[in-house]
Amino acid sequence: IFCAECISTCLACPTCRTAFGEGACKPLRDCNRPLMRMIHNLQVWCPYHAESKFVPPDEDESADDTEIVEDVDEPAAKKKRVDSCDWSGSYSDLLAKHLAMCEHHFVPCPRGCGRQVRRGGLEAHAPVCAKNFETCKLCHEAVRVGDMSQHRQDKAELHVQLLEARLAERGDGGDLQRSLERIHERLANLESARVQPSLPAPSIWRWTVTNMPARLAATPKGRSIVSPGAYLCGHGPFKMKYYPNGNSQAPHGMSSLFCEGPAYLAARMRFSVGDWSQSSRRFHSYGSAQGYRLGPPVPIAVDSVTIVMELLQIEAFSETR
């Protein structure tokens, strides 16, 4: 008995070296049905069980959409799988039912971006899906669908410079040169009456951490749970690091929360974890992670905790985004 995918590339039997003729390989269900029924009745775990050694082929490509546990002092091979499935049953049920509904199973992105994402991570993948962006024809920057007009206003000066460079390369003037002069005039008028644009939605992001009893046990002091990346008001990606038992500098009995975002953005944020809430009184640059001490760790009886991050106000942008 051989795996159909493996044997399909062989010209001869791997055991006896007899050359395969046409129709020599047959599905097991056609030549040995009793053995097929025995295999289907085998009791198995879900491939994503905590004790399973199965590694999904696209795990590395989909890392941004899954939650991982970090520990710089522990080798990657010894890290315990926390986000796991505890299903067990017959092999036939695994193929016919469970994999079609398992939240940990990798499925193609329904928007067609080509990524393989855990079924439970599709919602978190949506804000960063490539299909939610379009390319600017002038500067070739990826822009969220619906934000192109705001992008053209923010990048108007850069677009003019690019058009001037292309005009110089072509060596012709005429109508294009006159159009550029009109654009320069409009830019001057906009700059004189420039005000900070209102924040486009969404400005709030909710991240729910599930299976807290197992996570509290698997993430001792100094270890964190890392969120997927998310965009707020068209800016990002933002990521949060939650230390249920506190980071290495936290006092005993305190948990910690860190946020990291784009270096070009200075902003005021509000963070909420359960009954705890904290708003920044001044603007911070989240290019380097900013941290907050929270209240006591989540009680062991709580199954999940929701962390809310809200972008309150933007102070300034750097020249490069």
CSV table of C-alpha atoms in Angstrom, one decimal:
chain,number,residue,atom,x,y,z
A,1,ILE,CA,0.0,0.0,0.0
A,2,PHE,CA,1.4,3.4,-1.0
A,3,CYS,CA,0.3,7.0,-0.9
A,4,ALA,CA,-1.4,7.9,-4.2
A,5,GLU,CA,0.5,11.2,-4.5
A,6,CYS,CA,3.9,9.5,-3.8
A,7,ILE,CA,3.5,6.5,-6.0
A,8,SER,CA,2.2,8.6,-9.0
A,9,THR,CA,5.8,9.7,-9.7
A,10,CYS,CA,7.3,6.2,-9.6
A,11,LEU,CA,7.9,4.1,-12.7
A,12,ALA,CA,8.4,0.9,-10.7
A,13,CYS,CA,7.3,-0.6,-7.4
A,14,PRO,CA,9.5,0.8,-4.6
A,15,THR,CA,9.5,-2.6,-2.9
A,16,CYS,CA,10.2,-5.2,-5.6
A,17,ARG,CA,11.3,-2.9,-8.4
A,18,THR,CA,8.8,-4.4,-10.9
A,19,ALA,CA,8.0,-1.9,-13.7
A,20,PHE,CA,4.6,-0.5,-13.6
A,21,GLY,CA,2.4,-1.3,-16.6
A,22,GLU,CA,-0.8,0.6,-17.6
A,23,GLY,CA,-3.4,0.3,-14.8
A,24,ALA,CA,-1.0,-1.5,-12.5
A,25,CYS,CA,-1.8,0.9,-9.6
A,26,LYS,CA,-5.3,0.8,-8.3
A,27,PRO,CA,-7.1,2.7,-5.5
A,28,LEU,CA,-7.4,0.6,-2.3
A,29,ARG,CA,-11.2,0.8,-2.4
A,30,ASP,CA,-11.2,-1.1,-5.7
A,31,CYS,CA,-8.9,-3.9,-4.8
A,32,ASN,CA,-9.2,-4.4,-1.0
A,33,ARG,CA,-12.4,-3.0,0.5
A,34,PRO,CA,-12.1,-4.8,3.9
A,35,LEU,CA,-8.7,-3.2,4.5
A,36,MET,CA,-10.2,0.1,3.4
A,37,ARG,CA,-12.9,-0.2,6.0
A,38,MET,CA,-10.3,-1.1,8.7
A,39,ILE,CA,-8.3,2.1,7.9
A,40,HIS,CA,-11.5,4.2,8.0
A,41,ASN,CA,-12.3,2.8,11.5
A,42,LEU,CA,-8.9,3.7,12.9
A,43,GLN,CA,-9.1,6.2,15.8
A,44,VAL,CA,-7.1,9.3,15.1
A,45,TRP,CA,-6.4,12.8,16.4
A,46,CYS,CA,-7.0,16.0,14.4
A,47,PRO,CA,-3.7,16.9,12.6
A,48,TYR,CA,-3.7,20.1,14.6
A,49,HIS,CA,-3.9,18.4,18.0
A,50,ALA,CA,-1.4,19.6,20.7
A,51,GLU,CA,0.4,16.3,20.5
A,52,SER,CA,0.4,16.0,16.8
A,53,LYS,CA,3.7,16.2,14.9
A,54,PHE,CA,2.0,17.3,11.7
A,55,VAL,CA,3.4,20.6,10.3
A,56,PRO,CA,1.2,22.3,7.7
A,57,PRO,CA,3.1,23.0,4.4
A,58,ASP,CA,2.1,26.7,4.4
A,59,GLU,CA,2.7,27.4,8.1
A,60,ASP,CA,5.5,29.8,7.5
A,61,GLU,CA,3.6,31.7,4.8
A,62,SER,CA,0.6,32.2,7.0
A,63,ALA,CA,2.4,33.1,10.2
A,64,ASP,CA,1.1,36.6,10.2
A,65,ASP,CA,-2.5,35.3,10.5
A,66,THR,CA,-2.0,33.0,13.4
A,67,GLU,CA,-1.3,33.5,17.0
A,68,ILE,CA,2.1,32.3,18.3
A,69,VAL,CA,3.8,32.1,21.6
A,70,GLU,CA,7.2,33.7,21.9
A,71,ASP,CA,10.1,32.7,24.1
A,72,VAL,CA,13.6,33.8,23.1
A,73,ASP,CA,15.1,31.5,25.6
A,74,GLU,CA,13.4,28.3,24.4
A,75,PRO,CA,14.3,26.5,21.1
A,76,ALA,CA,11.5,26.6,18.5
A,77,ALA,CA,11.4,22.8,18.4
A,78,LYS,CA,10.5,22.6,22.1
A,79,LYS,CA,7.7,25.2,22.1
A,80,LYS,CA,4.4,23.8,23.0
A,81,ARG,CA,1.5,24.1,20.5
A,82,VAL,CA,-1.1,26.3,22.4
A,83,ASP,CA,-3.5,27.0,19.6
A,84,SER,CA,-4.6,23.4,19.0
A,85,CYS,CA,-7.6,21.2,18.3
A,86,ASP,CA,-8.6,18.5,20.8
A,87,TRP,CA,-10.9,16.5,18.4
A,88,SER,CA,-10.5,12.8,18.1
A,89,GLY,CA,-12.5,10.2,16.2
A,90,SER,CA,-12.4,7.8,13.3
A,91,TYR,CA,-10.3,8.4,10.2
A,92,SER,CA,-13.4,8.4,8.0
A,93,ASP,CA,-15.0,11.2,10.1
A,94,LEU,CA,-11.8,13.2,10.0
A,95,LEU,CA,-11.9,13.2,6.2
A,96,ALA,CA,-15.6,13.5,5.7
A,97,LYS,CA,-16.6,15.9,8.4
A,98,HIS,CA,-14.0,17.3,10.8
A,99,LEU,CA,-11.5,18.9,8.4
A,100,ALA,CA,-14.5,20.7,6.7
A,101,MET,CA,-15.2,22.6,9.9
A,102,CYS,CA,-12.0,22.6,11.9
A,103,GLU,CA,-11.0,26.2,12.9
A,104,HIS,CA,-7.3,25.3,12.7
A,105,HIS,CA,-7.4,23.8,9.2
A,106,PHE,CA,-5.7,25.8,6.4
A,107,VAL,CA,-8.0,26.9,3.6
A,108,PRO,CA,-7.5,29.2,0.6
A,109,CYS,CA,-8.3,32.8,1.1
A,110,PRO,CA,-11.9,33.3,-0.2
A,111,ARG,CA,-11.0,36.6,-1.8
A,112,GLY,CA,-8.5,34.8,-4.0
A,113,CYS,CA,-5.2,36.4,-2.8
A,114,GLY,CA,-3.4,33.0,-2.9
A,115,ARG,CA,-2.7,32.7,0.8
A,116,GLN,CA,-3.4,29.7,2.9
A,117,VAL,CA,-5.1,30.8,6.1
A,118,ARG,CA,-6.4,28.9,9.1
A,119,ARG,CA,-10.2,28.8,8.9
A,120,GLY,CA,-10.5,30.5,12.3
A,121,GLY,CA,-8.1,33.3,11.2
A,122,LEU,CA,-10.0,34.4,8.1
A,123,GLU,CA,-11.5,37.4,9.9
A,124,ALA,CA,-8.1,38.5,11.1
A,125,HIS,CA,-6.6,38.0,7.6
A,126,ALA,CA,-9.3,40.3,6.0
A,127,PRO,CA,-7.7,43.6,7.0
A,128,VAL,CA,-4.3,42.6,5.5
A,129,CYS,CA,-5.6,40.6,2.5
A,130,ALA,CA,-3.9,41.7,-0.8
A,131,LYS,CA,-7.3,41.7,-2.5
A,132,ASN,CA,-8.3,44.6,-0.2
A,133,PHE,CA,-5.7,46.8,-1.8
A,134,GLU,CA,-5.2,48.4,-5.2
A,135,THR,CA,-2.1,49.8,-6.8
A,136,CYS,CA,-1.6,53.5,-7.4
A,137,LYS,CA,-0.8,54.0,-11.1
A,138,LEU,CA,1.6,56.9,-10.4
A,139,CYS,CA,3.7,55.7,-7.4
A,140,HIS,CA,2.7,52.0,-7.5
A,141,GLU,CA,2.0,52.0,-3.7
A,142,ALA,CA,-0.6,49.6,-2.3
A,143,VAL,CA,-3.7,51.5,-1.2
A,144,ARG,CA,-6.8,50.1,0.6
A,145,VAL,CA,-9.8,49.9,-1.7
A,146,GLY,CA,-11.8,53.1,-1.3
A,147,ASP,CA,-8.9,55.2,0.0
A,148,MET,CA,-7.4,56.1,-3.4
A,149,SER,CA,-8.8,59.7,-3.4
A,150,GLN,CA,-7.3,60.3,0.1
A,151,HIS,CA,-4.0,58.7,-1.1
A,152,ARG,CA,-3.9,61.0,-4.1
A,153,GLN,CA,-4.4,64.0,-1.8
A,154,ASP,CA,-1.7,62.9,0.7
A,155,LYS,CA,0.8,62.0,-2.1
A,156,ALA,CA,0.0,64.9,-4.5
A,157,GLU,CA,3.5,66.4,-4.3
A,158,LEU,CA,5.2,63.1,-4.8
A,159,HIS,CA,2.9,62.4,-7.8
A,160,VAL,CA,3.8,65.7,-9.4
A,161,GLN,CA,7.5,65.0,-9.0
A,162,LEU,CA,7.1,61.6,-10.7
A,163,LEU,CA,5.2,63.2,-13.6
A,164,GLU,CA,7.9,65.9,-14.0
A,165,ALA,CA,10.5,63.2,-14.1
A,166,ARG,CA,8.6,61.3,-16.7
A,167,LEU,CA,8.1,64.5,-18.7
A,168,ALA,CA,11.9,65.2,-18.6
A,169,GLU,CA,12.6,61.6,-19.8
A,170,ARG,CA,10.2,62.0,-22.8
A,171,GLY,CA,11.6,65.4,-23.7
A,172,ASP,CA,8.3,66.9,-24.8
A,173,GLY,CA,6.2,69.6,-23.1
A,174,GLY,CA,3.1,71.3,-24.3
A,175,ASP,CA,-0.2,70.3,-22.7
A,176,LEU,CA,1.5,68.1,-20.0
A,177,GLN,CA,3.7,71.0,-18.8
A,178,ARG,CA,0.7,73.3,-18.6
A,179,SER,CA,-1.2,70.6,-16.6
A,180,LEU,CA,1.7,70.4,-14.2
A,181,GLU,CA,1.7,74.1,-13.7
A,182,ARG,CA,-2.0,74.0,-12.8
A,183,ILE,CA,-1.4,71.1,-10.4
A,184,HIS,CA,1.4,73.2,-8.7
A,185,GLU,CA,-1.0,76.1,-8.3
A,186,ARG,CA,-3.7,73.8,-6.7
A,187,LEU,CA,-1.1,72.3,-4.3
A,188,ALA,CA,-0.1,75.8,-3.1
A,189,ASN,CA,-3.7,76.6,-2.4
A,190,LEU,CA,-4.2,73.3,-0.5
A,191,GLU,CA,-1.1,73.9,1.5
A,192,SER,CA,-2.2,77.3,2.7
A,193,ALA,CA,-5.5,76.0,4.0
A,194,ARG,CA,-4.3,72.5,5.0
A,195,VAL,CA,-6.1,70.9,8.0
A,196,GLN,CA,-5.7,67.5,9.4
A,197,PRO,CA,-8.0,65.1,7.7
A,198,SER,CA,-10.7,63.3,9.7
A,199,LEU,CA,-10.0,59.7,10.6
A,200,PRO,CA,-11.5,57.2,8.2
A,201,ALA,CA,-13.2,54.1,9.7
A,202,PRO,CA,-12.3,51.7,11.2
A,203,SER,CA,-10.5,53.3,14.2
A,204,ILE,CA,-11.2,50.4,16.6
A,205,TRP,CA,-9.7,46.9,16.6
A,206,ARG,CA,-10.9,44.1,18.8
A,207,TRP,CA,-8.6,41.1,19.4
A,208,THR,CA,-10.1,38.1,21.3
A,209,VAL,CA,-7.7,35.7,22.9
A,210,THR,CA,-9.4,32.3,23.5
A,211,ASN,CA,-8.5,29.2,25.5
A,212,MET,CA,-7.1,31.4,28.4
A,213,PRO,CA,-6.7,28.5,31.0
A,214,ALA,CA,-4.2,26.7,28.6
A,215,ARG,CA,-2.5,30.0,27.6
A,216,LEU,CA,-2.0,31.1,31.2
A,217,ALA,CA,-0.3,27.8,31.9
A,218,ALA,CA,1.8,27.8,28.7
A,219,THR,CA,2.9,31.5,28.9
A,220,PRO,CA,4.7,32.1,32.2
A,221,LYS,CA,6.1,35.5,33.2
A,222,GLY,CA,8.1,37.0,30.3
A,223,ARG,CA,6.3,35.2,27.5
A,224,SER,CA,3.8,36.8,25.3
A,225,ILE,CA,0.9,36.0,22.9
A,226,VAL,CA,1.3,38.0,19.6
A,227,SER,CA,-1.8,39.2,17.7
A,228,PRO,CA,-2.2,39.2,13.9
A,229,GLY,CA,-1.5,42.5,12.1
A,230,ALA,CA,-4.3,45.0,11.7
A,231,TYR,CA,-4.8,48.4,10.0
A,232,LEU,CA,-6.5,51.3,11.7
A,233,CYS,CA,-7.7,54.3,9.7
A,234,GLY,CA,-5.7,53.1,6.8
A,235,HIS,CA,-2.4,52.9,8.8
A,236,GLY,CA,-0.5,49.9,9.9
A,237,PRO,CA,0.1,47.2,10.4
A,238,PHE,CA,-0.3,47.3,14.2
A,239,LYS,CA,0.5,44.3,16.4
A,240,MET,CA,-0.1,43.7,20.1
A,241,LYS,CA,1.9,41.6,22.5
A,242,TYR,CA,-0.1,40.4,25.5
A,243,TYR,CA,1.7,39.0,28.5
A,244,PRO,CA,-1.0,37.3,30.7
A,245,ASN,CA,1.5,36.9,33.6
A,246,GLY,CA,3.4,40.1,32.9
A,247,ASN,CA,6.7,40.8,31.1
A,248,SER,CA,10.1,40.4,32.8
A,249,GLN,CA,9.9,43.9,34.3
A,250,ALA,CA,6.3,43.7,35.5
A,251,PRO,CA,5.6,43.5,39.3
A,252,HIS,CA,4.3,40.2,40.6
A,253,GLY,CA,0.7,39.7,39.9
A,254,MET,CA,0.5,42.2,37.0
A,255,SER,CA,0.0,41.5,33.3
A,256,SER,CA,1.4,43.6,30.5
A,257,LEU,CA,0.4,44.8,27.0
A,258,PHE,CA,2.7,46.2,24.3
A,259,CYS,CA,1.7,47.7,21.0
A,260,GLU,CA,3.9,48.2,17.9
A,261,GLY,CA,3.0,50.1,14.7
A,262,PRO,CA,4.4,52.0,11.7
A,263,ALA,CA,7.3,54.3,12.5
A,264,TYR,CA,5.9,57.2,10.5
A,265,LEU,CA,2.8,57.6,12.7
A,266,ALA,CA,2.5,59.6,16.0
A,267,ALA,CA,-0.8,59.0,17.6
A,268,ARG,CA,-2.8,58.8,20.8
A,269,MET,CA,-4.3,55.4,21.6
A,270,ARG,CA,-6.8,53.9,24.1
A,271,PHE,CA,-6.4,50.3,25.2
A,272,SER,CA,-8.9,48.1,27.1
A,273,VAL,CA,-8.5,44.7,28.5
A,274,GLY,CA,-11.5,43.4,30.4
A,275,ASP,CA,-12.3,46.1,33.1
A,276,TRP,CA,-9.0,47.8,32.6
A,277,SER,CA,-8.7,50.8,30.3
A,278,GLN,CA,-5.8,53.2,29.6
A,279,SER,CA,-5.6,56.2,27.2
A,280,SER,CA,-2.3,57.9,26.2
A,281,ARG,CA,-2.3,61.6,27.2
A,282,ARG,CA,0.4,62.5,24.8
A,283,PHE,CA,1.4,61.4,21.3
A,284,HIS,CA,3.6,58.3,20.9
A,285,SER,CA,5.5,56.9,18.0
A,286,TYR,CA,4.8,53.2,17.9
A,287,GLY,CA,7.7,52.3,15.7
A,288,SER,CA,9.3,50.9,18.8
A,289,ALA,CA,6.9,49.0,21.0
A,290,GLN,CA,5.1,51.0,23.8
A,291,GLY,CA,4.1,49.0,26.9
A,292,TYR,CA,1.5,49.3,29.6
A,293,ARG,CA,1.1,47.5,33.0
A,294,LEU,CA,-2.4,46.0,33.4
A,295,GLY,CA,-4.3,44.8,36.4
A,296,PRO,CA,-4.1,41.2,37.9
A,297,PRO,CA,-3.8,38.3,35.4
A,298,VAL,CA,-7.1,37.0,33.9
A,299,PRO,CA,-8.7,34.5,36.3
A,300,ILE,CA,-8.1,30.9,35.3
A,301,ALA,CA,-11.9,30.4,35.0
A,302,VAL,CA,-12.2,32.9,32.2
A,303,ASP,CA,-12.3,31.2,28.8
A,304,SER,CA,-11.4,34.2,26.7
A,305,VAL,CA,-10.4,37.9,27.0
A,306,THR,CA,-11.0,40.7,24.5
A,307,ILE,CA,-8.3,43.4,24.0
A,308,VAL,CA,-9.6,46.6,22.3
A,309,MET,CA,-7.2,49.2,20.6
A,310,GLU,CA,-8.7,52.5,19.5
A,311,LEU,CA,-6.9,55.2,17.5
A,312,LEU,CA,-8.0,58.5,19.0
A,313,GLN,CA,-5.9,61.1,17.2
A,314,ILE,CA,-3.1,61.5,14.7
A,315,GLU,CA,-0.5,64.2,15.4
A,316,ALA,CA,1.8,64.1,12.3
A,317,PHE,CA,3.2,62.0,9.6
A,318,SER,CA,6.8,61.7,8.4
A,319,GLU,CA,7.6,62.3,4.8
A,320,THR,CA,7.9,58.6,3.9
A,321,ARG,CA,5.2,56.0,4.3
